Short mmCIF file of C-alpha atoms and ligand atoms in Angstrom, two decimals:
data_model
loop_
_atom_site.label_atom_id
_atom_site.label_comp_id
_atom_site.label_asym_id
_atom_site.label_seq_id
_atom_site.Cartn_x
_atom_site.Cartn_y
_atom_site.Cartn_z
CA MET A 6 62.72 -38.76 208.53
CA ASN A 7 62.87 -39.96 204.96
CA TYR A 8 65.44 -42.63 204.19
CA ILE A 9 67.26 -41.83 200.98
CA ASN A 10 70.51 -43.30 199.73
CA GLY A 11 71.24 -44.80 203.13
CA SER A 12 70.69 -41.59 205.14
CA TRP A 13 67.84 -40.27 207.26
CA VAL A 14 66.87 -36.88 205.84
CA PRO A 15 64.03 -34.35 206.18
CA ALA A 16 61.80 -33.25 203.30
CA LYS A 17 63.48 -30.68 201.06
CA SER A 18 60.67 -28.27 201.91
CA GLY A 19 61.26 -28.83 205.64
CA GLU A 20 57.53 -29.48 206.07
CA THR A 21 56.23 -32.22 208.35
CA LEU A 22 53.09 -34.21 209.10
CA ASP A 23 51.89 -35.55 212.45
CA SER A 24 50.66 -39.09 212.72
CA THR A 25 48.06 -39.62 215.45
CA ASN A 26 46.61 -42.52 217.40
CA PRO A 27 43.03 -43.19 216.21
CA ALA A 28 42.07 -44.37 219.70
CA ASN A 29 42.85 -41.11 221.49
CA GLY A 30 44.28 -38.47 219.14
CA ASN A 31 47.77 -38.55 220.71
CA VAL A 32 50.63 -37.79 218.34
CA VAL A 33 52.53 -41.02 217.58
CA GLY A 34 55.26 -39.34 215.55
CA THR A 35 56.13 -36.60 213.09
CA VAL A 36 57.42 -37.35 209.59
CA PRO A 37 58.47 -35.36 206.53
CA ARG A 38 55.77 -34.04 204.27
CA SER A 39 57.64 -34.81 201.09
CA GLY A 40 57.00 -33.79 197.51
CA LYS A 41 58.24 -34.30 193.98
CA ALA A 42 61.76 -33.02 194.75
CA ASP A 43 62.20 -35.70 197.42
CA VAL A 44 60.87 -38.37 195.08
CA ASP A 45 63.39 -37.25 192.46
CA VAL A 46 66.39 -37.81 194.72
CA ALA A 47 65.04 -41.09 196.00
CA VAL A 48 64.50 -42.39 192.46
CA GLN A 49 67.99 -41.27 191.47
CA ALA A 50 69.47 -43.14 194.45
CA ALA A 51 67.49 -46.26 193.61
CA ARG A 52 68.59 -46.12 189.96
CA GLN A 53 72.24 -45.90 190.93
CA ALA A 54 71.94 -48.71 193.47
CA PHE A 55 70.19 -50.95 190.96
CA GLU A 56 73.34 -51.48 188.93
CA ARG A 57 75.10 -53.16 191.88
CA TRP A 58 72.11 -54.79 193.56
CA ARG A 59 70.99 -56.61 190.42
CA LEU A 60 74.47 -58.14 190.14
CA THR A 61 74.63 -59.13 193.81
CA PRO A 62 74.05 -62.90 193.89
CA ALA A 63 70.52 -63.70 195.00
CA PRO A 64 71.69 -65.88 197.95
CA VAL A 65 73.74 -62.90 199.18
CA ARG A 66 70.70 -60.66 198.82
CA GLY A 67 68.83 -63.33 200.77
CA ASN A 68 71.34 -63.21 203.63
CA ILE A 69 70.71 -59.49 204.10
CA LEU A 70 66.95 -59.98 203.96
CA LEU A 71 67.27 -62.76 206.54
CA LYS A 72 69.01 -60.30 208.87
CA ALA A 73 66.24 -57.73 208.33
CA ALA A 74 63.59 -60.37 209.10
CA ARG A 75 65.45 -61.35 212.29
CA ILE A 76 65.58 -57.71 213.37
CA LEU A 77 61.84 -57.34 212.80
CA GLU A 78 61.32 -60.48 214.86
CA GLU A 79 63.52 -59.17 217.69
CA ARG A 80 61.50 -55.94 217.67
CA LYS A 81 58.14 -57.68 217.31
CA GLN A 82 56.70 -56.52 220.64
CA SER A 83 57.57 -52.85 220.21
CA LEU A 84 56.59 -52.84 216.53
CA GLY A 85 53.31 -54.58 217.30
CA GLU A 86 52.52 -51.95 219.91
CA LEU A 87 53.40 -49.25 217.40
CA VAL A 88 50.97 -50.79 214.90
CA THR A 89 48.23 -50.70 217.52
CA LYS A 90 49.03 -47.10 218.48
CA GLU A 91 49.27 -45.76 214.95
CA MET A 92 46.63 -47.86 213.16
CA GLY A 93 44.31 -48.91 215.98
CA LYS A 94 44.04 -52.68 215.58
CA VAL A 95 44.05 -54.77 218.75
CA ILE A 96 47.47 -55.78 220.05
CA ALA A 97 47.20 -59.48 219.13
CA GLU A 98 46.61 -58.38 215.55
CA GLY A 99 49.35 -55.76 215.76
CA LEU A 100 51.78 -58.52 216.67
CA GLY A 101 50.34 -60.67 213.87
CA ASP A 102 50.93 -57.82 211.43
CA VAL A 103 54.63 -57.88 212.30
CA GLN A 104 54.76 -61.68 212.27
CA GLU A 105 53.47 -61.72 208.70
CA ALA A 106 56.37 -59.54 207.58
CA VAL A 107 58.82 -61.74 209.52
CA ASP A 108 57.39 -64.85 207.84
CA MET A 109 57.66 -63.21 204.45
CA GLY A 110 61.24 -62.15 205.17
CA TYR A 111 62.31 -65.69 206.08
CA TYR A 112 60.50 -67.12 203.10
CA MET A 113 61.93 -64.66 200.59
CA ALA A 114 65.44 -64.97 202.04
CA GLY A 115 65.21 -68.67 201.16
CA GLU A 116 64.02 -67.81 197.66
CA GLY A 117 67.49 -66.38 197.09
CA ARG A 118 68.60 -70.01 196.72
CA ARG A 119 65.58 -71.12 194.69
CA MET A 120 63.89 -68.60 192.38
CA SER A 121 64.37 -71.10 189.64
CA GLY A 122 63.80 -70.78 185.93
CA GLN A 123 63.34 -73.67 183.54
CA THR A 124 65.78 -75.77 181.60
CA THR A 125 64.58 -78.03 178.86
CA HIS A 126 65.82 -79.94 175.82
CA SER A 127 66.42 -78.42 172.43
CA GLU A 128 65.06 -80.05 169.30
CA LEU A 129 68.53 -79.48 167.79
CA PRO A 130 71.86 -81.09 168.78
CA ASP A 131 74.54 -79.15 170.63
CA LYS A 132 72.15 -76.49 171.78
CA ASP A 133 70.81 -75.80 175.26
CA MET A 134 68.03 -73.55 176.47
CA LYS A 135 66.73 -72.12 179.68
CA SER A 136 64.67 -69.34 181.17
CA ILE A 137 66.11 -67.08 183.85
CA ARG A 138 64.54 -64.47 186.11
CA GLU A 139 65.72 -60.91 186.15
CA PRO A 140 64.58 -57.81 188.03
CA LEU A 141 62.63 -55.05 186.31
CA GLY A 142 64.55 -52.13 187.80
CA VAL A 143 63.18 -49.54 190.21
CA TRP A 144 59.72 -50.08 191.70
CA GLY A 145 57.46 -47.60 193.44
CA ILE A 146 55.86 -49.31 196.44
CA ILE A 147 52.62 -47.68 197.61
CA THR A 148 50.88 -49.19 200.63
CA PRO A 149 47.70 -48.69 202.69
CA TRP A 150 47.38 -48.16 206.43
CA ASN A 151 45.48 -51.28 207.46
CA PHE A 152 48.51 -53.64 207.47
CA PRO A 153 51.29 -51.12 207.98
CA ILE A 154 54.07 -53.69 208.49
CA ALA A 155 52.72 -56.82 206.80
CA ILE A 156 51.89 -55.31 203.40
CA PRO A 157 55.22 -53.49 203.00
CA GLY A 158 56.77 -56.81 204.09
CA TRP A 159 54.97 -58.75 201.37
CA LYS A 160 56.05 -56.33 198.69
CA ILE A 161 59.51 -55.24 199.76
CA PHE A 162 61.05 -58.62 200.66
CA ALA A 163 59.79 -60.09 197.38
CA ALA A 164 60.87 -57.15 195.22
CA LEU A 165 64.35 -57.05 196.81
CA ILE A 166 65.12 -60.74 196.51
CA CYS A 167 64.41 -60.44 192.79
CA GLY A 168 67.10 -57.75 192.54
CA ASN A 169 64.95 -54.63 192.16
CA THR A 170 65.58 -51.41 194.04
CA LEU A 171 62.74 -49.45 195.56
CA VAL A 172 61.15 -46.18 196.54
CA TYR A 173 58.56 -46.90 199.22
CA LYS A 174 55.72 -44.59 200.17
CA PRO A 175 53.76 -45.70 203.23
CA SER A 176 50.22 -44.47 203.91
CA ARG A 177 49.86 -40.96 205.27
CA GLU A 178 47.99 -42.57 208.21
CA THR A 179 50.81 -44.93 209.27
CA PRO A 180 54.15 -43.42 208.24
CA VAL A 181 55.87 -44.11 211.57
CA CYS A 182 55.38 -47.84 211.01
CA GLY A 183 56.92 -47.26 207.57
CA VAL A 184 59.96 -45.59 209.15
CA GLU A 185 60.47 -48.39 211.70
CA PHE A 186 60.01 -51.08 209.06
CA THR A 187 62.65 -49.41 206.89
CA ARG A 188 65.00 -49.08 209.87
CA ALA A 189 65.22 -52.87 210.10
CA PHE A 190 66.74 -52.96 206.60
CA HIS A 191 69.14 -50.15 207.41
CA ASP A 192 70.24 -51.98 210.56
CA ALA A 193 70.61 -55.23 208.60
CA GLY A 194 73.20 -53.56 206.36
CA LEU A 195 71.20 -53.24 203.16
CA PRO A 196 73.41 -51.30 200.72
CA LYS A 197 72.55 -47.64 200.36
CA GLY A 198 69.96 -46.69 197.78
CA VAL A 199 68.45 -50.18 197.52
CA LEU A 200 65.43 -49.26 199.64
CA ASN A 201 64.39 -45.63 199.92
CA LEU A 202 61.51 -44.30 202.01
CA VAL A 203 59.58 -41.13 201.18
CA THR A 204 56.70 -40.18 203.49
CA GLY A 205 53.85 -37.85 202.61
CA THR A 206 50.42 -37.75 201.05
CA GLY A 207 49.08 -39.75 198.14
CA SER A 208 48.52 -36.76 195.89
CA GLU A 209 51.98 -35.30 196.56
CA VAL A 210 54.27 -38.32 196.82
CA GLY A 211 52.19 -41.12 195.30
CA ASP A 212 51.39 -39.24 192.13
CA ALA A 213 55.02 -38.16 191.69
CA LEU A 214 56.15 -41.79 192.00
CA VAL A 215 53.61 -43.16 189.54
CA SER A 216 54.42 -40.63 186.84
CA HIS A 217 58.21 -40.59 187.39
CA PRO A 218 60.13 -41.71 184.28
CA GLY A 219 62.77 -43.35 186.49
CA ILE A 220 60.23 -45.75 188.00
CA ASP A 221 59.84 -49.01 186.09
CA GLY A 222 56.84 -50.46 187.90
CA ILE A 223 54.30 -49.67 190.60
CA SER A 224 53.12 -52.07 193.27
CA PHE A 225 50.03 -50.64 194.92
CA THR A 226 47.61 -51.85 197.55
CA GLY A 227 44.66 -49.65 198.45
CA SER A 228 41.26 -48.48 197.32
CA CYS A 229 39.71 -49.11 193.91
CA ASP A 230 39.46 -45.41 193.09
CA VAL A 231 43.17 -44.80 193.53
CA GLY A 232 44.22 -48.17 192.11
CA LEU A 233 42.24 -47.74 188.90
CA ALA A 234 43.71 -44.27 188.40
CA ILE A 235 47.22 -45.71 188.89
CA GLU A 236 46.50 -48.51 186.39
CA ALA A 237 45.38 -45.90 183.85
CA SER A 238 48.47 -43.71 184.37
CA CYS A 239 50.83 -46.69 184.20
CA GLY A 240 49.08 -47.97 181.09
CA LYS A 241 49.81 -44.71 179.31
CA LEU A 242 53.43 -44.84 180.45
CA HIS A 243 53.73 -48.53 179.52
CA LYS A 244 54.86 -49.62 182.97
CA PRO A 245 53.46 -52.52 184.95
CA ALA A 246 51.05 -51.72 187.77
CA ALA A 247 50.48 -54.52 190.25
CA THR A 248 47.33 -53.42 192.07
CA GLU A 249 45.45 -55.03 194.94
CA MET A 250 42.22 -53.25 195.74
CA GLY A 251 38.96 -53.46 197.68
CA GLY A 252 36.70 -56.35 198.54
CA LYS A 253 33.14 -57.24 199.53
CA ASN A 254 33.74 -60.70 200.83
CA ALA A 255 31.12 -63.17 201.96
CA ILE A 256 30.75 -66.25 204.12
CA LEU A 257 28.16 -68.77 202.96
CA VAL A 258 26.69 -70.86 205.79
CA MET A 259 24.88 -73.99 204.62
CA ASP A 260 22.10 -75.91 206.38
CA ASP A 261 24.57 -78.70 207.24
CA ALA A 262 27.19 -76.34 208.72
CA ASP A 263 28.56 -76.39 212.24
CA VAL A 264 26.69 -73.21 213.17
CA ASP A 265 28.78 -72.39 216.23
CA LEU A 266 31.96 -72.65 214.17
CA ALA A 267 30.44 -70.42 211.49
CA VAL A 268 29.48 -67.84 214.12
CA HIS A 269 33.08 -67.76 215.39
CA GLY A 270 34.32 -67.31 211.83
CA ALA A 271 31.82 -64.57 211.02
CA ILE A 272 32.66 -62.63 214.20
CA TRP A 273 36.37 -62.82 213.40
CA GLY A 274 35.85 -62.03 209.73
CA GLY A 275 33.36 -59.22 210.29
CA PHE A 276 34.78 -57.43 213.30
CA GLY A 277 38.46 -58.40 213.34
CA THR A 278 40.56 -55.29 212.54
CA THR A 279 37.28 -53.40 213.11
CA GLY A 280 36.16 -54.62 209.67
CA GLN A 281 39.04 -52.71 208.09
CA ARG A 282 40.51 -55.62 206.13
CA CYS A 283 40.36 -56.06 202.40
CA THR A 284 39.29 -59.63 203.21
CA ALA A 285 36.71 -58.68 205.89
CA ALA A 286 33.54 -60.79 205.85
CA SER A 287 31.11 -57.92 205.44
CA ARG A 288 28.38 -60.24 204.11
CA VAL A 289 27.11 -63.50 205.58
CA VAL A 290 24.78 -65.51 203.37
CA LEU A 291 22.68 -67.87 205.46
CA HIS A 292 20.79 -70.94 204.34
CA ARG A 293 17.23 -70.33 205.46
CA ALA A 294 17.20 -73.49 207.62
CA ILE A 295 19.87 -72.14 209.99
CA ARG A 296 19.23 -68.39 209.58
CA LYS A 297 17.42 -67.93 212.88
CA GLU A 298 19.84 -69.97 214.99
CA PHE A 299 22.89 -68.31 213.41
CA THR A 300 21.45 -64.80 213.75
CA GLN A 301 20.63 -65.18 217.45
CA LYS A 302 24.07 -66.54 218.29
CA PHE A 303 25.86 -64.00 216.09
CA ILE A 304 24.06 -61.02 217.59
CA ARG A 305 24.77 -62.21 221.11
CA ARG A 306 28.48 -62.40 220.32
CA ALA A 307 28.55 -59.08 218.44
CA ARG A 308 26.87 -57.23 221.32
CA ALA A 309 29.37 -58.62 223.81
CA LEU A 310 32.47 -57.41 221.97
CA LYS A 311 34.53 -54.99 224.05
CA LEU A 312 35.23 -51.80 222.13
CA GLY A 313 38.17 -49.56 223.02
CA ASP A 314 41.87 -48.88 222.69
CA GLY A 315 43.42 -51.82 220.87
CA LEU A 316 46.00 -52.26 223.64
CA SER A 317 43.28 -53.70 225.86
CA ALA A 318 40.00 -54.17 223.94
CA GLU A 319 38.59 -56.73 221.48
CA VAL A 320 37.61 -54.20 218.79
CA GLY A 321 39.67 -51.07 218.16
CA PRO A 322 38.80 -47.73 216.56
CA LEU A 323 38.33 -46.82 212.92
CA ILE A 324 41.29 -45.14 211.31
CA ASN A 325 40.09 -41.54 211.16
CA ALA A 326 37.19 -39.09 211.22
CA ALA A 327 36.46 -39.55 207.50
CA SER A 328 36.12 -43.28 208.01
CA LEU A 329 33.79 -42.77 210.99
CA GLU A 330 31.67 -40.49 208.84
CA LYS A 331 31.62 -42.97 205.96
CA VAL A 332 30.53 -45.89 208.17
CA THR A 333 27.84 -43.72 209.80
CA GLN A 334 26.52 -42.81 206.37
CA TYR A 335 26.40 -46.45 205.26
CA VAL A 336 24.31 -47.35 208.30
CA GLU A 337 21.88 -44.62 207.27
CA ILE A 338 21.90 -45.93 203.68
CA GLY A 339 21.17 -49.45 204.95
CA ARG A 340 18.22 -48.23 207.01
CA LYS A 341 16.80 -46.29 204.07
CA GLU A 342 17.20 -49.30 201.79
CA GLY A 343 14.96 -51.28 204.15
CA ALA A 344 17.51 -53.48 205.90
CA ARG A 345 16.81 -54.15 209.59
CA LEU A 346 19.38 -52.98 212.11
CA LEU A 347 19.84 -55.74 214.68
CA CYS A 348 22.62 -54.22 216.74
CA GLY A 349 25.09 -51.33 216.87
CA GLY A 350 24.74 -48.58 214.30
CA LYS A 351 26.30 -45.65 216.15
CA PRO A 352 29.64 -44.02 216.74
CA THR A 353 30.64 -44.20 220.37
CA LYS A 354 33.39 -42.56 222.27
CA GLY A 355 34.72 -45.90 223.54
CA ARG A 356 37.13 -45.34 226.37
CA GLY A 357 39.02 -42.45 224.82
CA ARG A 358 38.39 -39.68 222.34
CA GLY A 359 38.86 -41.98 219.38
CA PHE A 360 36.96 -42.97 216.26
CA PHE A 361 34.94 -45.82 217.72
CA PHE A 362 31.92 -47.37 216.04
CA GLU A 363 29.71 -50.07 217.53
CA PRO A 364 29.85 -53.54 215.96
CA THR A 365 26.82 -53.37 213.68
CA VAL A 366 24.64 -56.06 212.13
CA PHE A 367 21.88 -55.72 209.54
CA ASP A 368 19.53 -58.48 208.47
CA LYS A 369 16.87 -58.60 205.76
CA VAL A 370 19.58 -57.39 203.43
CA LYS A 371 18.88 -57.96 199.73
CA PRO A 372 21.80 -58.77 197.38
CA GLY A 373 21.39 -55.58 195.33
CA MET A 374 21.41 -53.15 198.26
CA ARG A 375 24.34 -50.77 198.46
CA ILE A 376 25.34 -52.12 201.87
CA ALA A 377 25.66 -55.55 200.21
CA GLN A 378 27.57 -54.24 197.22
CA GLU A 379 29.94 -51.48 198.33
CA GLU A 380 33.01 -51.73 200.53
CA ILE A 381 32.18 -50.08 203.86
CA PHE A 382 35.51 -50.86 205.56
CA GLY A 383 34.12 -50.79 209.07
CA PRO A 384 32.45 -53.06 211.63
CA VAL A 385 29.22 -53.55 209.67
CA VAL A 386 27.99 -57.02 208.70
CA SER A 387 25.04 -57.68 206.39
CA LEU A 388 23.07 -60.92 206.77
CA LEU A 389 21.43 -62.27 203.63
CA GLU A 390 19.36 -65.40 203.03
CA CYS A 391 19.52 -68.16 200.41
CA LYS A 392 17.44 -71.25 199.74
CA ASP A 393 20.18 -73.59 198.50
CA LEU A 394 23.84 -73.90 197.49
CA LYS A 395 23.31 -72.61 193.97
CA GLU A 396 21.53 -69.47 195.08
CA GLY A 397 24.03 -68.95 197.90
CA ILE A 398 26.98 -69.07 195.53
CA ALA A 399 25.23 -66.72 193.11
CA ILE A 400 24.72 -64.19 195.93
CA VAL A 401 28.34 -64.49 197.07
CA ASN A 402 29.52 -63.97 193.48
CA GLY A 403 27.10 -61.12 192.79
CA THR A 404 29.40 -58.16 193.44
CA GLN A 405 32.05 -56.41 191.37
CA PHE A 406 34.77 -57.62 193.76
CA GLY A 407 36.53 -60.98 193.94
CA LEU A 408 39.02 -61.20 196.77
CA SER A 409 37.95 -63.77 199.35
CA SER A 410 34.98 -66.03 200.06
CA ALA A 411 34.17 -68.81 202.49
CA ILE A 412 31.73 -71.67 202.90
CA TYR A 413 30.77 -73.53 206.04
CA THR A 414 29.43 -76.98 205.24
CA ARG A 415 29.91 -80.56 206.37
CA ASN A 416 29.07 -81.84 202.91
CA VAL A 417 32.23 -82.61 200.96
CA ASN A 418 30.40 -82.33 197.65
CA SER A 419 29.10 -78.85 198.48
CA SER A 420 32.62 -77.78 199.41
CA ALA A 421 33.91 -79.05 196.07
CA VAL A 422 31.23 -77.19 194.10
CA ALA A 423 31.92 -74.01 196.09
CA GLU A 424 35.67 -74.32 195.54
CA ARG A 425 35.07 -74.51 191.80
CA GLU A 426 32.32 -71.90 191.46
CA LEU A 427 33.24 -69.12 193.88
CA GLN A 428 34.63 -66.17 191.96
CA SER A 429 37.44 -64.96 194.18
CA GLY A 430 41.19 -65.21 194.44
CA LEU A 431 40.92 -66.90 197.84
CA VAL A 432 38.40 -69.53 198.98
CA TYR A 433 38.14 -70.81 202.54
CA ILE A 434 36.29 -73.97 203.55
CA ASN A 435 35.07 -74.14 207.13
CA ALA A 436 37.17 -71.08 207.93
CA SER A 437 36.55 -67.36 207.74
CA THR A 438 37.45 -65.09 204.81
CA ILE A 439 40.71 -64.10 206.49
CA GLY A 440 43.80 -66.09 207.33
CA SER A 441 46.08 -66.36 204.32
CA GLU A 442 49.66 -67.54 204.78
CA VAL A 443 52.69 -66.01 203.12
CA HIS A 444 53.88 -69.00 201.12
CA LEU A 445 50.87 -69.16 198.79
CA PRO A 446 49.90 -66.34 196.44
CA PHE A 447 47.42 -63.72 197.60
CA GLY A 448 45.26 -61.56 195.41
CA GLY A 449 41.84 -60.88 193.99
CA ILE A 450 40.04 -60.99 190.67
CA LYS A 451 37.32 -58.82 189.08
CA SER A 452 37.53 -55.25 190.42
CA THR A 453 39.90 -56.32 193.21
CA GLY A 454 42.87 -56.94 190.94
CA ILE A 455 44.06 -57.95 187.51
CA GLY A 456 46.10 -60.94 188.49
CA HIS A 457 49.47 -59.77 189.77
CA LYS A 458 49.79 -61.73 192.98
CA GLU A 459 51.25 -60.77 196.32
CA ALA A 460 53.05 -63.30 198.55
CA GLY A 461 53.88 -66.85 197.48
CA GLY A 462 56.90 -67.75 195.38
CA LEU A 463 56.71 -68.78 191.74
CA GLY A 464 53.15 -68.13 190.57
CA GLY A 465 53.00 -65.39 193.19
CA ALA A 466 55.10 -62.40 194.16
CA LEU A 467 58.20 -63.61 192.30
CA ASP A 468 56.25 -63.50 189.05
CA THR A 469 55.18 -59.95 189.87
CA PHE A 470 58.63 -58.62 190.71
CA SER A 471 60.77 -60.43 188.16
CA ARG A 472 60.52 -61.09 184.47
CA VAL A 473 61.51 -64.11 182.53
CA LYS A 474 64.27 -63.99 179.96
CA VAL A 475 64.79 -66.96 177.65
CA VAL A 476 68.32 -67.93 176.69
CA TYR A 477 69.29 -70.27 173.81
CA ARG A 478 72.92 -71.34 173.44
CA ASP A 479 74.11 -73.08 170.31
CA PHE A 480 77.51 -74.75 170.65
CA SER A 481 77.39 -76.72 167.38
CA GLY A 482 79.54 -74.21 165.50
CA ARG A 483 77.16 -74.18 162.50
CA LEU A 484 73.91 -72.50 161.54
CA GLN A 485 71.03 -74.51 162.98
CA ARG A 486 67.48 -73.48 162.27
CA ALA A 487 64.71 -74.39 164.72
CA GLN A 488 61.66 -75.96 163.04
CA LEU A 489 63.50 -76.10 159.65
CA ASP A 490 66.43 -78.38 160.41
CA THR A 491 64.70 -80.70 162.83
CA GLU A 492 63.74 -83.15 160.03
CA ALA A 493 67.42 -83.74 159.31
CA VAL A 494 67.93 -84.68 162.93
CA ARG A 495 65.09 -87.18 162.77
P1 NAD B 13 43.98 -45.55 199.55
O1 NAD B 13 43.72 -45.96 198.14
O2 NAD B 13 43.35 -44.32 200.04
O3 NAD B 13 45.56 -45.34 199.78
C1 NAD B 13 46.50 -46.37 199.49
C2 NAD B 13 47.85 -45.73 199.23
O4 NAD B 13 47.77 -44.97 198.02
C3 NAD B 13 48.29 -44.75 200.31
O5 NAD B 13 49.69 -44.84 200.50
C4 NAD B 13 47.94 -43.41 199.70
O6 NAD B 13 48.68 -42.35 200.22
C5 NAD B 13 48.25 -43.65 198.24
N1 NAD B 13 47.60 -42.72 197.32
C6 NAD B 13 46.47 -42.01 197.50
N2 NAD B 13 46.22 -41.25 196.42
C7 NAD B 13 47.19 -41.50 195.52
C8 NAD B 13 47.47 -41.03 194.21
N3 NAD B 13 46.69 -40.15 193.61
N4 NAD B 13 48.55 -41.52 193.57
C9 NAD B 13 49.35 -42.45 194.16
N5 NAD B 13 49.15 -42.90 195.40
C10 NAD B 13 48.08 -42.44 196.08
O7 NAD B 13 43.61 -46.81 200.45
P2 NAD B 13 43.68 -46.91 202.04
O8 NAD B 13 42.55 -46.14 202.62
O9 NAD B 13 45.06 -46.64 202.52
O10 NAD B 13 43.42 -48.48 202.26
C11 NAD B 13 42.17 -49.05 202.31
C12 NAD B 13 41.85 -49.76 201.01
O11 NAD B 13 42.88 -50.69 200.71
C13 NAD B 13 40.58 -50.57 201.05
O12 NAD B 13 39.85 -50.37 199.87
C14 NAD B 13 41.07 -52.00 201.14
O13 NAD B 13 40.18 -52.97 200.63
C15 NAD B 13 42.29 -51.92 200.32
N6 NAD B 13 43.21 -53.01 200.64
C16 NAD B 13 43.33 -54.01 199.73
C17 NAD B 13 44.14 -55.11 200.01
C18 NAD B 13 44.30 -56.21 199.02
O14 NAD B 13 45.27 -56.95 199.13
N7 NAD B 13 43.39 -56.38 198.07
C19 NAD B 13 44.85 -55.15 201.21
C20 NAD B 13 44.69 -54.10 202.13
C21 NAD B 13 43.87 -53.03 201.82
#
């Protein structure tokens, strides 16, 4: 069901979509296939609710969000299992997906009592001045399937604490997670119309949201193709578009690294979530002195990974048939480009009928090859070689993306140079490219994003979902002119 103005309702057309388990094809749930007419009512509800929600004190908003976060926490086991069933990631990660939303909920609930502006001193007597934060209005929230609870959590808790109201469209691949996430807010007593859920496809619901005149801003996470199109549409309509898009992240392993630690990190970064993370480590750049040792250890670990249903395996399925096809094609592209396939490379049936693909490793990959440049979004890792820190950093930086990068080194000076020179929104030192925490901002540069951050407080999501208004109050009872009358004061 859609959730509009506090009620669970079908699509106006009565049409539905099935959501299936990528590990075995079983139907996980059936949701409305909505369209423009459904978006219209949801936007209308959100617009009406905005007038009260924006005037609800932020600490009171925070109390409701705290309740929603607690409900998500109470339901963590069942929601985590749902994530695994609908999206495919292994159960530990499914539970982590939920935990991230819980963490964000607690953090943002607290922001209700912070969310500070600035106060400062006027150059004139009997005058005070401050900046305050206010919501923008109604946001369209458009999310991908790979973190079906965490990413809505990042966006929705932050947008709501700022006083916005929302129309949320989850991915067509994981709408049941979207429904259950929304239910937590309903059960927490969120006033009607503040959060509305409309399920359906990107072209039918997403497009209608982006172009709707009643929507004041779009927060989108997903692919570059869709994100760039949304930025262009929003630009024409003069509405903010906060977009987080793809990545081609790399781990740089130096000659002085703890190689075993780097292997652990590269396995987690490359094959965690079956490589379907925006921060996945799909490239590993190896200093030539440790290349052989790293490669042998890495391959041994990659071959041993247990593939199957995420409820019991170490690597789950890809999301759908199109993704399986895409990954298969990239392996073919890699072969044709002259990279050497060291392991994997084929779809496999795993234990069910699902979209399983073997953990795959290429070496002899050159920085300009397509497999080293384009986002594959599957369990495929490219090994590249460098001769020193400078060349390694240049290779890491040599893609259009800029989300996450990592360096393994025991040399503090190398870590400092890497921290300064790596061109990405996130840098990890002696840790993999994944593992961000909710209380610092998250987001990429270059083609990954244009600087609106997710997560974090001030400097992060609060800057995205609120705007600053500056207030000057003159209580002198006479005309005072800034810049002009300051001499008299002196
Ligand atoms: P996608 O771009 O296909 O879809 C994302 C969302 O946009 C979905 O809800 C989809 O229905 C909607 N959509 C599709 N067409 C639309 C349109 N024309 N108008 C409006 N909305 C539309 O991406 P995906 O396959 O769901 O997710 C995978 C991608 O997301 C990868 O590229 C990955 O790197 C990226 N991602 C980025 C981050 C990040 O924070 N940078 C995080 C997670 C995923």
